[in-house]
Amino acid sequence: MDNLFFVLSKLVWGLLSPTSLMVWLLVFVTLLLWLNYVRQAKKLLLLMSIVSFIVMGYPVGDYLIHPLETRFSVPEQMPEPLAGIIMLGVQNN
């Protein structure tokens, strides 16, 4: 069951990631142009251009991750006797 969820999550993220959504929207705009819906295609292209400029021109990701990075303070000094190292990962059976 874990494998099924992993595969489905990868497929869904591949279809719904922000870059994929932009590509899907571009395909939709192309279809609108082919069907002579020029006014709607112009509006969507304007929206895509504005969103693309904002995402590429400004550090939106940095603004979104800043609250997560500043939630916990950095330790002043590391403790002298380190007990061990914790490694996070996926267990393969």
Backbone as CSV, one residue per row, in Angstrom:
resi,resn,N_x,N_y,N_z,CA_x,CA_y,CA_z,C_x,C_y,C_z
1,MET,0.819,-1.190,0.000,0.000,0.000,0.000,0.864,1.255,0.000
2,ASP,2.022,1.198,0.679,2.912,2.359,0.701,3.449,2.658,-0.689
3,ASN,3.741,1.603,-1.448,4.236,1.797,-2.808,3.199,2.470,-3.693
4,LEU,1.944,2.077,-3.544,0.867,2.656,-4.344,0.714,4.147,-4.043
5,PHE,0.754,4.506,-2.759,0.649,5.914,-2.394,1.832,6.704,-2.943
6,PHE,3.023,6.124,-2.878,4.212,6.796,-3.383,4.094,7.059,-4.885
7,VAL,3.682,6.067,-5.631,3.550,6.210,-7.087,2.456,7.212,-7.423
8,LEU,1.307,7.121,-6.752,0.221,8.065,-7.018,0.599,9.499,-6.652
9,SER,1.335,9.666,-5.553,1.727,11.024,-5.171,2.688,11.615,-6.195
10,LYS,3.586,10.800,-6.736,4.515,11.294,-7.758,3.762,11.655,-9.044
11,LEU,2.790,10.845,-9.439,2.018,11.140,-10.644,1.173,12.402,-10.478
12,VAL,0.515,12.532,-9.337,-0.328,13.704,-9.106,0.524,14.962,-9.032
13,TRP,1.682,14.892,-8.348,2.544,16.072,-8.268,3.094,16.430,-9.647
14,GLY,3.375,15.433,-10.460,3.844,15.706,-11.818,2.809,16.434,-12.654
15,LEU,1.546,16.174,-12.401,0.478,16.840,-13.151,0.080,18.182,-12.555
16,LEU,0.206,18.337,-11.242,-0.304,19.529,-10.578,0.773,20.453,-10.017
17,SER,2.011,20.216,-10.330,3.059,21.124,-9.862,2.904,22.470,-10.560
18,PRO,3.407,23.540,-9.967,3.218,24.866,-10.570,3.751,24.981,-11.993
19,THR,4.887,24.372,-12.277,5.403,24.455,-13.645,4.527,23.666,-14.611
20,SER,4.031,22.521,-14.162,3.134,21.749,-15.021,1.826,22.478,-15.259
21,LEU,1.335,23.171,-14.228,0.106,23.943,-14.415,0.298,25.051,-15.435
22,MET,1.479,25.667,-15.438,1.750,26.695,-16.444,1.773,26.090,-17.852
23,VAL,2.346,24.901,-17.969,2.376,24.242,-19.285,0.965,23.863,-19.709
24,TRP,0.155,23.328,-18.779,-1.231,22.991,-19.115,-2.011,24.236,-19.535
25,LEU,-1.771,25.344,-18.847,-2.441,26.587,-19.208,-1.994,27.078,-20.580
26,LEU,-0.738,26.913,-20.900,-0.239,27.287,-22.220,-0.872,26.416,-23.315
27,VAL,-1.047,25.134,-23.051,-1.717,24.247,-24.005,-3.178,24.682,-24.180
28,PHE,-3.820,25.061,-23.070,-5.203,25.524,-23.139,-5.319,26.817,-23.945
29,VAL,-4.375,27.735,-23.763,-4.375,28.988,-24.528,-4.174,28.703,-26.010
30,THR,-3.297,27.770,-26.333,-3.085,27.395,-27.731,-4.370,26.832,-28.335
31,LEU,-5.067,26.010,-27.577,-6.339,25.465,-28.043,-7.369,26.585,-28.257
32,LEU,-7.391,27.558,-27.338,-8.304,28.693,-27.517,-7.975,29.483,-28.785
33,LEU,-6.696,29.672,-29.058,-6.313,30.391,-30.275,-6.716,29.617,-31.524
34,TRP,-6.573,28.302,-31.493,-6.979,27.494,-32.644,-8.481,27.563,-32.882
35,LEU,-9.239,27.712,-31.797,-10.697,27.771,-31.918,-11.213,29.194,-32.087
36,ASN,-10.303,30.151,-32.325,-10.616,31.561,-32.573,-11.274,32.263,-31.384
37,TYR,-10.911,31.875,-30.174,-11.314,32.604,-28.975,-10.150,33.501,-28.572
38,VAL,-9.905,34.506,-29.378,-8.717,35.334,-29.229,-8.776,36.183,-27.965
39,ARG,-9.925,36.731,-27.640,-10.043,37.612,-26.474,-9.738,36.846,-25.180
40,GLN,-10.287,35.640,-25.036,-10.023,34.842,-23.842,-8.557,34.400,-23.790
41,ALA,-7.993,34.085,-24.948,-6.589,33.668,-24.997,-5.678,34.827,-24.593
42,LYS,-6.013,36.042,-25.024,-5.208,37.210,-24.641,-5.252,37.437,-23.132
43,LYS,-6.421,37.275,-22.534,-6.542,37.464,-21.092,-5.717,36.432,-20.330
44,LEU,-5.787,35.174,-20.764,-5.011,34.140,-20.097,-3.513,34.322,-20.301
45,LEU,-3.107,34.757,-21.499,-1.683,35.013,-21.731,-1.189,36.172,-20.883
46,LEU,-2.004,37.189,-20.695,-1.622,38.298,-19.830,-1.462,37.812,-18.389
47,LEU,-2.405,37.006,-17.924,-2.317,36.452,-16.577,-1.061,35.594,-16.416
48,MET,-0.797,34.729,-17.395,0.405,33.891,-17.340,1.674,34.730,-17.325
49,SER,1.710,35.784,-18.111,2.897,36.642,-18.159,3.136,37.329,-16.825
50,ILE,2.082,37.828,-16.213,2.224,38.513,-14.920,2.680,37.536,-13.837
51,VAL,2.057,36.376,-13.766,2.440,35.379,-12.759,3.867,34.904,-12.993
52,SER,4.242,34.662,-14.243,5.604,34.217,-14.547,6.619,35.277,-14.167
53,PHE,6.326,36.543,-14.439,7.249,37.618,-14.076,7.418,37.708,-12.562
54,ILE,6.311,37.581,-11.825,6.392,37.658,-10.366,7.214,36.497,-9.814
55,VAL,6.968,35.293,-10.301,7.679,34.116,-9.786,9.152,34.155,-10.167
56,MET,9.464,34.566,-11.390,10.860,34.581,-11.824,11.600,35.831,-11.375
57,GLY,10.918,36.957,-11.232,11.587,38.211,-10.933,11.786,38.493,-9.460
58,TYR,10.963,37.894,-8.614,11.048,38.146,-7.182,11.304,36.834,-6.448
59,PRO,11.988,36.897,-5.320,12.271,35.660,-4.566,11.061,35.197,-3.758
60,VAL,10.027,34.761,-4.444,8.794,34.349,-3.787,9.054,33.156,-2.871
61,GLY,9.859,32.216,-3.319,10.170,31.044,-2.498,10.865,31.414,-1.206
62,ASP,11.763,32.393,-1.265,12.449,32.841,-0.052,11.470,33.460,0.932
63,TYR,10.521,34.236,0.432,9.518,34.842,1.307,8.636,33.780,1.955
64,LEU,8.333,32.716,1.231,7.463,31.675,1.771,8.178,30.791,2.791
65,ILE,9.476,30.555,2.609,10.187,29.646,3.507,10.790,30.354,4.717
66,HIS,10.858,31.673,4.702,11.461,32.427,5.810,10.807,32.139,7.168
67,PRO,9.466,32.111,7.291,8.879,31.792,8.608,9.262,30.397,9.105
68,LEU,9.422,29.440,8.211,9.819,28.098,8.632,11.263,28.067,9.123
69,GLU,12.130,28.815,8.456,13.537,28.814,8.836,13.788,29.563,10.135
70,THR,12.962,30.543,10.449,13.178,31.345,11.658,12.317,30.892,12.835
71,ARG,11.629,29.789,12.703,10.771,29.313,13.792,11.588,28.899,15.010
72,PHE,12.727,28.233,14.803,13.562,27.766,15.902,14.894,28.502,15.857
73,SER,15.408,28.841,17.021,16.669,29.567,17.081,17.841,28.616,16.849
74,VAL,18.919,29.175,16.356,20.149,28.407,16.133,20.860,28.285,17.472
75,PRO,21.352,27.096,17.824,22.039,26.958,19.112,23.302,27.821,19.154
76,GLU,23.531,28.444,20.303,24.702,29.305,20.480,25.991,28.504,20.337
77,GLN,26.058,27.383,21.049,27.268,26.564,21.022,26.834,25.110,21.009
78,MET,27.501,24.321,20.182,27.173,22.900,20.108,27.613,22.219,21.404
79,PRO,26.848,21.241,21.882,27.270,20.528,23.088,28.559,19.754,22.821
80,GLU,29.387,19.679,23.844,30.712,19.066,23.670,30.638,17.569,23.354
81,PRO,29.999,16.746,24.172,29.957,15.319,23.804,28.747,15.042,22.906
82,LEU,28.998,14.817,21.638,27.902,14.478,20.723,27.566,13.002,20.895
83,ALA,26.288,12.724,21.104,25.857,11.354,21.366,25.717,10.548,20.073
84,GLY,25.436,11.206,18.962,25.262,10.475,17.715,24.736,11.383,16.624
85,ILE,24.516,10.786,15.463,24.010,11.517,14.312,22.733,10.830,13.859
86,ILE,21.717,11.599,13.625,20.447,11.064,13.152,20.386,11.249,11.644
87,MET,20.144,10.162,10.920,20.016,10.227,9.459,18.560,9.933,9.095
88,LEU,17.967,10.839,8.333,16.594,10.655,7.887,16.614,10.056,6.487
89,GLY,15.744,9.100,6.252,15.697,8.496,4.931,14.586,7.465,4.853
90,VAL,14.548,6.785,3.727,13.533,5.781,3.468,14.161,4.406,3.664
91,GLN,13.452,3.542,4.374,13.947,2.206,4.594,13.547,1.322,3.414
92,ASN,14.510,0.660,2.816,14.233,-0.266,1.707,14.143,-1.674,2.253
93,ASN,13.048,-2.340,1.933,12.865,-3.729,2.402,13.316,-4.716,1.373
